[in-house]
Coordinates of C-alpha atoms in Angstrom, one line a residue:
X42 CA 0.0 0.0 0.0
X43 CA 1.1 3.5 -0.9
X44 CA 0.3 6.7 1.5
X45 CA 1.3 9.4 -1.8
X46 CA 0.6 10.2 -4.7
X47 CA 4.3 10.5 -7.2
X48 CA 4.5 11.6 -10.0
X49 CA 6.9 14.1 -12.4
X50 CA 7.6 18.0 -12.1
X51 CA 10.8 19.5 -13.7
X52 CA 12.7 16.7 -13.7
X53 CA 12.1 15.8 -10.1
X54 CA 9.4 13.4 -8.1
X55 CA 6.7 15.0 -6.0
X56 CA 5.2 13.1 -3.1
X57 CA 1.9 14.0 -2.0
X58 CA 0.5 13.1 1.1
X59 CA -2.9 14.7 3.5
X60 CA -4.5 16.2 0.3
X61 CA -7.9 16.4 0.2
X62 CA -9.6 13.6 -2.0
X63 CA -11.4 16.2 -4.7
X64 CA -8.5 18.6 -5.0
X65 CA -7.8 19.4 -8.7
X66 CA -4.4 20.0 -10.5
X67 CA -5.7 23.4 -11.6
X68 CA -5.7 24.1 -8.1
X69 CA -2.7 22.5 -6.8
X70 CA -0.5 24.4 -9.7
X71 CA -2.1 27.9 -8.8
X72 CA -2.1 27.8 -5.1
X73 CA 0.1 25.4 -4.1
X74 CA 2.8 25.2 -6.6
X75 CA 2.3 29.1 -7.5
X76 CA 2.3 27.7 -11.1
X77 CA -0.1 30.6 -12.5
X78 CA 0.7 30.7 -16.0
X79 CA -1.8 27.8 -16.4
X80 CA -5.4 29.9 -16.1
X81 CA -8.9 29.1 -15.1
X82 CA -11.5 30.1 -17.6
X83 CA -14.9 28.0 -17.6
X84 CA -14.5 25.7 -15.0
X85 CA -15.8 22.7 -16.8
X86 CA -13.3 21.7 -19.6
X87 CA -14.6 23.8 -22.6
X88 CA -12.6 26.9 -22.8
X89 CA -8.9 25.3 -22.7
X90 CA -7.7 28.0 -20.4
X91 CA -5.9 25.8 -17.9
X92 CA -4.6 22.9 -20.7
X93 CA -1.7 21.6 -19.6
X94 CA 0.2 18.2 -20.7
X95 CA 0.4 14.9 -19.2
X96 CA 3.5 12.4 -20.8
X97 CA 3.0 8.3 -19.5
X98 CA 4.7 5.2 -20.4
X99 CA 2.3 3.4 -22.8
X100 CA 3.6 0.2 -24.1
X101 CA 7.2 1.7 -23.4
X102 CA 6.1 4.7 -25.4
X103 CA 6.2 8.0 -24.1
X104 CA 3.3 9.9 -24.8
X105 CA 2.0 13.4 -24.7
X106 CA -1.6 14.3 -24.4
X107 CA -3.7 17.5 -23.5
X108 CA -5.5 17.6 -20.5
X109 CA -8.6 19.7 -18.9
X110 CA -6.3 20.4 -14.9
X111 CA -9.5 22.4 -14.1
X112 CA -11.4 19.4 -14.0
X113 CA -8.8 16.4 -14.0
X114 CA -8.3 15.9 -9.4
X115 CA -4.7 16.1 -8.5
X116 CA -4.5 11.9 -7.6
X117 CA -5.3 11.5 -11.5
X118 CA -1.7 12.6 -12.3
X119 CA 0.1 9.8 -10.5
X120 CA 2.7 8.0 -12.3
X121 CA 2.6 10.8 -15.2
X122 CA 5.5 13.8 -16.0
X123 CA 3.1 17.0 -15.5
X124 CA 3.7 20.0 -18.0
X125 CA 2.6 23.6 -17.6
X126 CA 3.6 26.4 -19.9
X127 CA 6.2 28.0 -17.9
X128 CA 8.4 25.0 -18.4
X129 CA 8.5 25.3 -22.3
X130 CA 11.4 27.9 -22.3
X131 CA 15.0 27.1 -21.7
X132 CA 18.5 28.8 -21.4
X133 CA 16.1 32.4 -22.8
X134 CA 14.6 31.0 -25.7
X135 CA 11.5 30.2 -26.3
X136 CA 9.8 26.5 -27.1
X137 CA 9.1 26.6 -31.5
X138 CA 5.8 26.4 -30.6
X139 CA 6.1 29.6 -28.5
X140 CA 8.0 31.1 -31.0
X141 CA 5.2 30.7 -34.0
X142 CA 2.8 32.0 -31.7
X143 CA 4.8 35.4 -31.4
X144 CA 5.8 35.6 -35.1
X145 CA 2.1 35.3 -35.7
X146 CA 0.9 37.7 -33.6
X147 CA -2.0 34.3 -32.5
X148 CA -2.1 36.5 -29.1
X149 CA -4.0 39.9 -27.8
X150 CA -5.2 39.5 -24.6
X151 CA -3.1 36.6 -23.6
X152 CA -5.5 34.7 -21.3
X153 CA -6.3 31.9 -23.4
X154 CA -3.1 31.6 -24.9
X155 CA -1.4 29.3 -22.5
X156 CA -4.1 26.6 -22.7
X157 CA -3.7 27.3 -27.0
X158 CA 0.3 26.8 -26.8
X159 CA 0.0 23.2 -24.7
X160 CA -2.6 21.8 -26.8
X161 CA -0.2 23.1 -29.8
X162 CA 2.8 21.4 -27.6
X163 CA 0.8 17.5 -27.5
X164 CA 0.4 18.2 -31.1
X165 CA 4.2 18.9 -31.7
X166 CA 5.5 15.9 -29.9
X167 CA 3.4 13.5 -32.0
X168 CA 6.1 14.4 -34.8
X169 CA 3.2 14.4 -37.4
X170 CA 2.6 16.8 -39.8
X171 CA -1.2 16.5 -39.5
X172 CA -3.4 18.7 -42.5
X173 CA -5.2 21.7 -41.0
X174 CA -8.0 19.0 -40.1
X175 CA -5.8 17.8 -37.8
X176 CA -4.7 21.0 -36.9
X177 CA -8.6 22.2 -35.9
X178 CA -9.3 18.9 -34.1
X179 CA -6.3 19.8 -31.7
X180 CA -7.6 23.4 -31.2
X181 CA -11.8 22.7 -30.7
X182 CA -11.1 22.4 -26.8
X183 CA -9.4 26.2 -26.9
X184 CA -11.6 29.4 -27.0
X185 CA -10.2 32.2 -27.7
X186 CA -12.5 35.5 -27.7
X187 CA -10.0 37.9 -29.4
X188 CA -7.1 36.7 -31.6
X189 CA -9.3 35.2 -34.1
X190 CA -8.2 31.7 -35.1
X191 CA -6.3 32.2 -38.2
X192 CA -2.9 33.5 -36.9
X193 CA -3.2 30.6 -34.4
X194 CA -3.9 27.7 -37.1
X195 CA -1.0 29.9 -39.1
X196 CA 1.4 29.4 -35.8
X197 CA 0.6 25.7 -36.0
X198 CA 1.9 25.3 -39.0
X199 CA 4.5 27.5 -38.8
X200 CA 5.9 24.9 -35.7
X201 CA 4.9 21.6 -37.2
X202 CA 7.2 22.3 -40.0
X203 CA 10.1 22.9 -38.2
X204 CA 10.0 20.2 -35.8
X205 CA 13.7 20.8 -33.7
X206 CA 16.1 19.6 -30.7
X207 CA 13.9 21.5 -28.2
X208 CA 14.9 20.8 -24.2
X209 CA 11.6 18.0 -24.5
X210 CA 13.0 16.0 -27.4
X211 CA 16.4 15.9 -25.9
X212 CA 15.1 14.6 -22.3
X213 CA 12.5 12.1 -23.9
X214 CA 14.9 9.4 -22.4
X215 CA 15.6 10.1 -19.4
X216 CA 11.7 11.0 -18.6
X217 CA 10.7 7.7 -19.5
X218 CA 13.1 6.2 -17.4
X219 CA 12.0 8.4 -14.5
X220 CA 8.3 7.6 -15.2
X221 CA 9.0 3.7 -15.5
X222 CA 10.7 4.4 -12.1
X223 CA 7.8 5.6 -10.6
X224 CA 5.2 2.5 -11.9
X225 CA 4.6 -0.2 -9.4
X226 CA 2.3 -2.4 -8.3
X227 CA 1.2 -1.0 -5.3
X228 CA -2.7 0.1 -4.2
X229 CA -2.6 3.9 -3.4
X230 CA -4.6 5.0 -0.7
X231 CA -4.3 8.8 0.8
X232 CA -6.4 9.3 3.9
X233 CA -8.4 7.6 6.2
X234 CA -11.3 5.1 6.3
X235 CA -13.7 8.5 6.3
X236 CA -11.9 10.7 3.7
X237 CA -9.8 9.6 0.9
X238 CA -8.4 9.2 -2.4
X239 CA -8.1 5.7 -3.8
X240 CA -6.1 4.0 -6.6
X241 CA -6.1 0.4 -6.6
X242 CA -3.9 -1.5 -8.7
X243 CA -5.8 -4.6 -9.7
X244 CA -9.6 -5.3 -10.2
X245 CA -9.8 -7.6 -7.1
X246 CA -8.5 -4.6 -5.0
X247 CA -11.2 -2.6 -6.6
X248 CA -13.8 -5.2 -5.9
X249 CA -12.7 -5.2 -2.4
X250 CA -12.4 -1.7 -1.8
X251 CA -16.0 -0.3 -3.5
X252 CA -17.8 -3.2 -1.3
X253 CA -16.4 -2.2 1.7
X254 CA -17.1 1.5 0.5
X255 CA -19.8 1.4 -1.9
X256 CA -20.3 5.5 -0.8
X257 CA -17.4 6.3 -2.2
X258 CA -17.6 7.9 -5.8
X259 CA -15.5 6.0 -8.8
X260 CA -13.5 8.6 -11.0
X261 CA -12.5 7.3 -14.3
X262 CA -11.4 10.1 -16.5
X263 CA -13.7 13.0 -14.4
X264 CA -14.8 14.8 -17.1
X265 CA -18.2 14.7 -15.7
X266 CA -17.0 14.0 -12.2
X267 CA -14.8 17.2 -12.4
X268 CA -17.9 19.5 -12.7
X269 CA -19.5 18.2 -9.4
X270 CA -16.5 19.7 -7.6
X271 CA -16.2 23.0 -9.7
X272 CA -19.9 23.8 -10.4
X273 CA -21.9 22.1 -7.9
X274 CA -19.4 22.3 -4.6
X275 CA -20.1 18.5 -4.1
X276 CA -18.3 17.0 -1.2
X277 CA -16.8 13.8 -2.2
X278 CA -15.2 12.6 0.9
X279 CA -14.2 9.1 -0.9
X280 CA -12.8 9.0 -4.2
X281 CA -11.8 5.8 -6.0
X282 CA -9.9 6.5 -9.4
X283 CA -9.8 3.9 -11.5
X284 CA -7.1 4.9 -14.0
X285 CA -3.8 2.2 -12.2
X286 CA -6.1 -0.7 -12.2
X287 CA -4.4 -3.7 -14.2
X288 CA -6.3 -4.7 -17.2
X289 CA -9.5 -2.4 -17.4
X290 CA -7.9 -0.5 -20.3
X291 CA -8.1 -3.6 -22.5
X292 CA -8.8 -3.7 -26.0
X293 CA -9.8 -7.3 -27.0
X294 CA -11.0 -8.4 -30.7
X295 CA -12.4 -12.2 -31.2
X296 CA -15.3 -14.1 -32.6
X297 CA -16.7 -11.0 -34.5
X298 CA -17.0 -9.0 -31.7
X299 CA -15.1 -5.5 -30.1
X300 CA -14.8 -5.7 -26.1
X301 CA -13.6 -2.2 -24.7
X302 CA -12.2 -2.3 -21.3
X303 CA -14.2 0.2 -18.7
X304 CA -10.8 2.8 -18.8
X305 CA -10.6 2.9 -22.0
X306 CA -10.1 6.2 -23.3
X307 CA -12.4 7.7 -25.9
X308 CA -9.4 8.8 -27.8
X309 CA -8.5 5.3 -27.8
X310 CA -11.8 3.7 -28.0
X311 CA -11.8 6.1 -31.4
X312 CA -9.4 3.7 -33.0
X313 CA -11.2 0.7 -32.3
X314 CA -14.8 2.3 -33.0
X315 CA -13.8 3.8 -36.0
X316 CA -12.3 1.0 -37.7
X317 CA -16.1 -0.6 -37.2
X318 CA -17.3 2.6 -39.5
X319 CA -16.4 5.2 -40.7
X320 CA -19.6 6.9 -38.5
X321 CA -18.6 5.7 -35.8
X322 CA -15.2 7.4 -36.2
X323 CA -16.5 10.6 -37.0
X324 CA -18.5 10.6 -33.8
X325 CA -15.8 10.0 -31.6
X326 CA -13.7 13.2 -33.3
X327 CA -16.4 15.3 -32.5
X328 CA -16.7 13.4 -29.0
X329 CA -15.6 16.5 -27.0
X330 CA -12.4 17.8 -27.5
X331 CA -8.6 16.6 -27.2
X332 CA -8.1 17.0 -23.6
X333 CA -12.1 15.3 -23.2
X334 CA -10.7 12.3 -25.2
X335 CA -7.8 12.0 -23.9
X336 CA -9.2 11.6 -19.9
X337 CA -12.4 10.5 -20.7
X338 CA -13.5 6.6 -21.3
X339 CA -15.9 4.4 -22.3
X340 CA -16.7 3.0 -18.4
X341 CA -17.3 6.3 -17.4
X342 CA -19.3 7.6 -19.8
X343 CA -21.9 4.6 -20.1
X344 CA -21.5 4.5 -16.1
X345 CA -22.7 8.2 -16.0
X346 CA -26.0 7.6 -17.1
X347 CA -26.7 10.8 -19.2
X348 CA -29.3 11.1 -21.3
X349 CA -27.2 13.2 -23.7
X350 CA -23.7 10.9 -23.7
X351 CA -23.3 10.3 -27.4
X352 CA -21.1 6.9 -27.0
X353 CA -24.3 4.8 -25.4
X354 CA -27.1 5.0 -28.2
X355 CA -24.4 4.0 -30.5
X356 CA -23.3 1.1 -28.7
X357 CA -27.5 0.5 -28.4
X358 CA -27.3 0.4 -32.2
X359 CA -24.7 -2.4 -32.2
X360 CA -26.2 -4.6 -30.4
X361 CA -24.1 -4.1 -27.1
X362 CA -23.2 -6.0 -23.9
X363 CA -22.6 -4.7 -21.1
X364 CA -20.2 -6.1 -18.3
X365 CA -20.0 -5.3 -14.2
X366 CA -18.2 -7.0 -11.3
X367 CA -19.7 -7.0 -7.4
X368 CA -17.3 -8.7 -5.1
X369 CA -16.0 -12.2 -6.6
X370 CA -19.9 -12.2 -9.0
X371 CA -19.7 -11.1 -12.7
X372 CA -22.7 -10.4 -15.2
X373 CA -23.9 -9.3 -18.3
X374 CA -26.9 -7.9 -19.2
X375 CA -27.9 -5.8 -23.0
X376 CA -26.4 -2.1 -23.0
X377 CA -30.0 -0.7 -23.3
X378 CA -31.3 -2.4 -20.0
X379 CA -28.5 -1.0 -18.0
X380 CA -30.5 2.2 -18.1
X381 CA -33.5 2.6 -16.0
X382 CA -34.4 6.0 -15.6
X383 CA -32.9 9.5 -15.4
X384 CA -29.8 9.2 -13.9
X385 CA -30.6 5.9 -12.3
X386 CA -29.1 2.3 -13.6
X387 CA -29.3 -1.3 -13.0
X388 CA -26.0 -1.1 -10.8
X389 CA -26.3 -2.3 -7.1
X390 CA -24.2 -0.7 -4.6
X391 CA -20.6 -1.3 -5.0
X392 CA -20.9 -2.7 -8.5
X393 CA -19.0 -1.4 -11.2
X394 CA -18.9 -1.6 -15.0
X395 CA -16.2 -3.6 -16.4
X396 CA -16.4 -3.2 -19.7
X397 CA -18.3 -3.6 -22.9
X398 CA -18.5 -5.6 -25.6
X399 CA -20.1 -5.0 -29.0
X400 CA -20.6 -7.4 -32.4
X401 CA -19.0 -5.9 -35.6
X402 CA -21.3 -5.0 -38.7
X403 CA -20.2 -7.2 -40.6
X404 CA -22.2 -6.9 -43.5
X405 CA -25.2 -4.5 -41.3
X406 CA -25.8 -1.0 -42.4
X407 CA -24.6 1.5 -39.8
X408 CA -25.7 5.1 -39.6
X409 CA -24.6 7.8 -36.7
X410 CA -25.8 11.1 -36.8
X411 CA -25.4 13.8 -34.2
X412 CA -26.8 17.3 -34.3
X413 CA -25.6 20.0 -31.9
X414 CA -25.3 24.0 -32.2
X415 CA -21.7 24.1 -32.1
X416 CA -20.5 21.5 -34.9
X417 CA -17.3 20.8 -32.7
X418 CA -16.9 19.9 -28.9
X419 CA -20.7 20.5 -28.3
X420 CA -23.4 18.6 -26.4
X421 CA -25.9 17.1 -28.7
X422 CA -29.3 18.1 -29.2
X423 CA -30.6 15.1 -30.9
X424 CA -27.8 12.3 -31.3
X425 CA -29.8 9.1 -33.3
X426 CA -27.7 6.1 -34.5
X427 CA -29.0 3.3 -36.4
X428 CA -28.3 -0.2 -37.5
X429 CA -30.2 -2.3 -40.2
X430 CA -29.5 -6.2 -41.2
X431 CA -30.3 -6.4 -44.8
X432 CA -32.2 -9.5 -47.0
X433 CA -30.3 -10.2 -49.7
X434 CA -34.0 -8.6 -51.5
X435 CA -33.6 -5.6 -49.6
X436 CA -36.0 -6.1 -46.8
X437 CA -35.0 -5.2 -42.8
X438 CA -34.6 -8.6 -41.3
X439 CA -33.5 -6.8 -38.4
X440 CA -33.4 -3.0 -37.0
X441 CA -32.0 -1.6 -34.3
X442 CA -32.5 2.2 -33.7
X443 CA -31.5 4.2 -30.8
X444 CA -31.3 7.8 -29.8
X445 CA -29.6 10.3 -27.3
X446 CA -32.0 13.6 -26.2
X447 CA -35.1 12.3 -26.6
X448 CA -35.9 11.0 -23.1
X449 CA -34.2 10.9 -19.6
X450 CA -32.4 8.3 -20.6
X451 CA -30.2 6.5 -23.9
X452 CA -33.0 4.6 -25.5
X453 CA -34.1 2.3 -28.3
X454 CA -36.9 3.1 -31.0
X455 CA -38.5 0.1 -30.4
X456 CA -41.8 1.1 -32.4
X457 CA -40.0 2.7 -35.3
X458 CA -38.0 -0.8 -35.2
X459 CA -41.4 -2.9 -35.8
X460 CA -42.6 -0.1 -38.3
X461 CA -39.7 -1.4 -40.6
X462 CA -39.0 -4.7 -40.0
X463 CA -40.1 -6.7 -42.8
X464 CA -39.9 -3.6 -45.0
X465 CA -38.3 -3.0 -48.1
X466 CA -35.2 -0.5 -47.2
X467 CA -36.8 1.7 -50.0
X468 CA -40.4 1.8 -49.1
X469 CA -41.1 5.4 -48.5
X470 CA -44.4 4.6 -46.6
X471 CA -42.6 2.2 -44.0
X472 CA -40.1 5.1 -43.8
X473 CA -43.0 7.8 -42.8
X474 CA -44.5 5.2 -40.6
X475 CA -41.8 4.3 -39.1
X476 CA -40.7 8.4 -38.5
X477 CA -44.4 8.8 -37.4
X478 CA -43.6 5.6 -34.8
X479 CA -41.3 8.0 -33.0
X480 CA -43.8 10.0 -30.9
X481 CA -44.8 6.4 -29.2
X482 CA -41.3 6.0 -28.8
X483 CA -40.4 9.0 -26.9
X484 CA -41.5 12.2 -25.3
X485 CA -38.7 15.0 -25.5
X486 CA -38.6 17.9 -23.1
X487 CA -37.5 21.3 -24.2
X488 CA -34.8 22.9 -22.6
X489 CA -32.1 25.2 -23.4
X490 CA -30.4 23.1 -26.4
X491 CA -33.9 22.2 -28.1
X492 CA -37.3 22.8 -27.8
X493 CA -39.7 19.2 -27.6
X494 CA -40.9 20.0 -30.8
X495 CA -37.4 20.2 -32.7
X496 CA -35.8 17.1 -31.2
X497 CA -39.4 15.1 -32.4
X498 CA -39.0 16.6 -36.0
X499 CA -35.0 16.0 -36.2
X500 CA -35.1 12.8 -34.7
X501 CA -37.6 11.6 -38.1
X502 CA -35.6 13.7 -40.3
X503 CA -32.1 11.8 -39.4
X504 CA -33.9 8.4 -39.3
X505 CA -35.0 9.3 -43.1
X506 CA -31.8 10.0 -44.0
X507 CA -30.0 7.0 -42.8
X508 CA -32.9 5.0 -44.8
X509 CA -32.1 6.9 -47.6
X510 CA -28.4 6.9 -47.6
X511 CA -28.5 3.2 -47.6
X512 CA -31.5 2.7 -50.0
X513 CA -30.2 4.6 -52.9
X514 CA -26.3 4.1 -51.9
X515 CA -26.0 7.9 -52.7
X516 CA -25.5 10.2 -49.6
X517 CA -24.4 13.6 -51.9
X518 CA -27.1 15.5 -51.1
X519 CA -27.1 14.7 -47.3
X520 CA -23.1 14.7 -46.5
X521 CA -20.3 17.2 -46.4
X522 CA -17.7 16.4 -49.3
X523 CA -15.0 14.9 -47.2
X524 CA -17.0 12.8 -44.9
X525 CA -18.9 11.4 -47.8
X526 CA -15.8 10.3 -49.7
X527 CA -14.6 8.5 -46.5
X528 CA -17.8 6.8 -46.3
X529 CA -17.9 5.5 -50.0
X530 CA -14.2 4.3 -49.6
X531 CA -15.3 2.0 -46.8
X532 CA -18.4 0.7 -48.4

């Protein structure tokens, strides 16, 4: 058992020990370290402000990735090298990716700037030289309300291109061997039986630990977890992070199936999805931003329960199973019976989700659509995803529809479903029937993203276009350019 939490600051270990459970890193760099060059804008992982970087050992790799410390509790950073912005410059000169910035002029007030030049930094280390596509994607978690963003794209590539010997490339050694230093085997546990934060190691420490405390609250990524602390002031006495435990991150293919470990990232899990289809990988790039990906997972957002998460209805679609662990039992149970009601699952107390397992199309037609205000980094309004099993005449032998912000919870079409089974894909009256089967399906609310009676009439119009797009095999009038050409070089 370990009493600290370790992990990597300018080329030295910090040990910490008595902190309180929901401290974040935002807040132990400003007021502790006196770190302020890292800034607090929203509070809840959308404005980038306080980006800084995190670098772990994965597979013996060392790799970079943008994180949300406003959000993102001080325990999650064990066994990682933590970057902030003041530690870019060395020996008087500025990092190349400082250095673009300037020659740019991608800076007026300077606020949002710091969080802009470390999600520029994980971009740097990949060593890529990623189109401006790739260059967006890295900047849609960083607002900034002044600059404008095309001096800042400019600066980007102005860096990229001349990747260098900067004081990170020329260390990348010896970090890893100070972070493979720091790994071991060990449970972490900070605090007492009545306040504390918790890391165990291996799923049967986890098992043990959440029955003895099934109070406590589990932390995966705390993208969601994160805003209880900032927004709502939550007191969360017992904290269990699930990020050292052995094995939940697993990534398993076999049998014609996908089986996603619970701590799985969604950056990662957007490898694995998106190799199912090419929808399914476009929902995962607009699946939040950088630093959501990169500390969010697939445990934690099915776990969550929101009626709005995108990744559930389209694991619905697919046919999903869901896995959890209580003690020494195990079960499985279909994705869509896992939710119950707003914000309340078929989970008992000091059960946890294990993991999730999905088959692969194989031959099925897969839609995902998601609509939202914002195209990037935005909650969706109406998020449906749909799957249809094909006769070889055309007809649906099988459909499986599901949708996200239409009712209090993640939740199958079943009445549209029966409205097209049996159907030709092409019959335009099944298709209205089955749009029409909707409003016995669900019954939206209206709030702040969508009024009742906009969700009901997207909802039909995107289950009319997936029908469509896979009737006529033409999606030109219902796709952007690029997006449609990636879609006809999978099919």
């Amino acid at each position: 058992m370990r009493r600290t939490i370790r992990f990597l600051r300018r080329n030295e270990t910090v040990e910490v020990g008595n902190v309180e459970p929901r401290t974040t890193l935002l807040d132990w760099l400003r007021l502790t370290e006196r770190s302020t060059g890292t800034k607090e804008g929203c509070g809840e992982g959308d404005c980038g402000a306080c980006t800084v970087v995190l670098r772990r050992l994965v597979d013996g790799r060392l790799v970079s990735e943008p994180v949300n410390a406003c959000i993102l509790l001080l325990g999650q950073v064990d066994g990682a090298e933590v970057l902030t912005v003041e530690d870019l410059a060395a020996d008087g000169r500025l990092h190349p990716v400082q250095q673009a910035m300037v020659e740019r002029h991608g800076s007026q007030c300077g606020f949002c700037t710091p969080g802009i030049v470390m999600s520029l930094l994980a971009l740097y280390e990949t060593g890529e030289a990623p189109d401006r596509q790739g260059v967006t994607d890295a900047l849609a978690g960083n607002l900034c309300r002044c600059t404008g963003y095309r001096p800042i794209v400019a600066a980007a590539f102005d860096a990229l291109g001349r990747i260098e010997a900067d004081p990170f490339a020329q260390r990348r050694q010896q970090v890893a061997k100070a972070l493979a230093a720091l790994r071991d085997q060990a449970d972490v546990f900070v605090g007492d039986e009545r306040s504390f934060f918790a890391a165990p190691a291996s799923t049967d420490a986890l098992a043990r630990l959440y029955l003895g405390h099934p109070d406590a609250t589990l932390v995966a990524g705390a993208t969601d977890v994160g805003l209880w602390v900032t927004k709502a002031l939550a007191d969360l006495p017992k904290i269990i992070w699930l990020g050292r435990v052995a094995g939940l991150d697993a990534v398993a293919e076999e049998h014609g199936t996908l089986t996603l470990g619970a701590t799985v990232t969604l950056a990662r899990a957007r490898e694995a999805l998106g190799a199912l289809d090419p929808d399914l990988d476009e929902l995962m790039r607009r699946f939040g931003s950088q630093q959501v990906r990169a500390s969010g997972t697939v445990g934690g957002n099915i776990a969550n329960g929101s009626p709005i998460g995108d990744l559930a209805p389209a694991l619905i679609a697919l046919g999903a199973t869901l896995h959890l662990r209580r003690g020494d039992g195990r079960r499985s149970l279909p994705l869509e019976d896992f939710f119950l009601d707003y914000r309340k699952q078929d989970r008992q107390p000091g059960e946890f989700v294990t993991g999730v397992t999905v088959r692969k199309p194989a031959g099925r037609h897969v839609r995902v659509f998601k609509v939202t205000k914002r195209f990037d980094e935005d909650i969706s309004a109406v998020m449906g995803a749909f799957c249809f099993d094909l006769a070889d005449n055309g007809t649906v032998r099988e459909a499986r529809i599901a949708y996200g912000g239409m009712a209090g919870i993640p939740k199958r079409a079943r009445a549209a479903e029966v409205a097209l089974t049996g159907a030709a894909i092409d019959d335009h009256a099944a298709a209205e029937r089955a749009a029409a089967a909707l409003d016995a399906d669900f019954a939206p609310l209206t709030d702040h993203r969508a009024s009742a009676a906009y969700r009901r009439r997207v909802a039909g119009n995107l289950l009319m276009k997936a029908l469509m797009e896979i009737a006529t095999g033409d999606d030109a009038a219902t796709r952007l350019i690029a997006h449609r050409e990636v879609r006809h070089a999978a099919e």
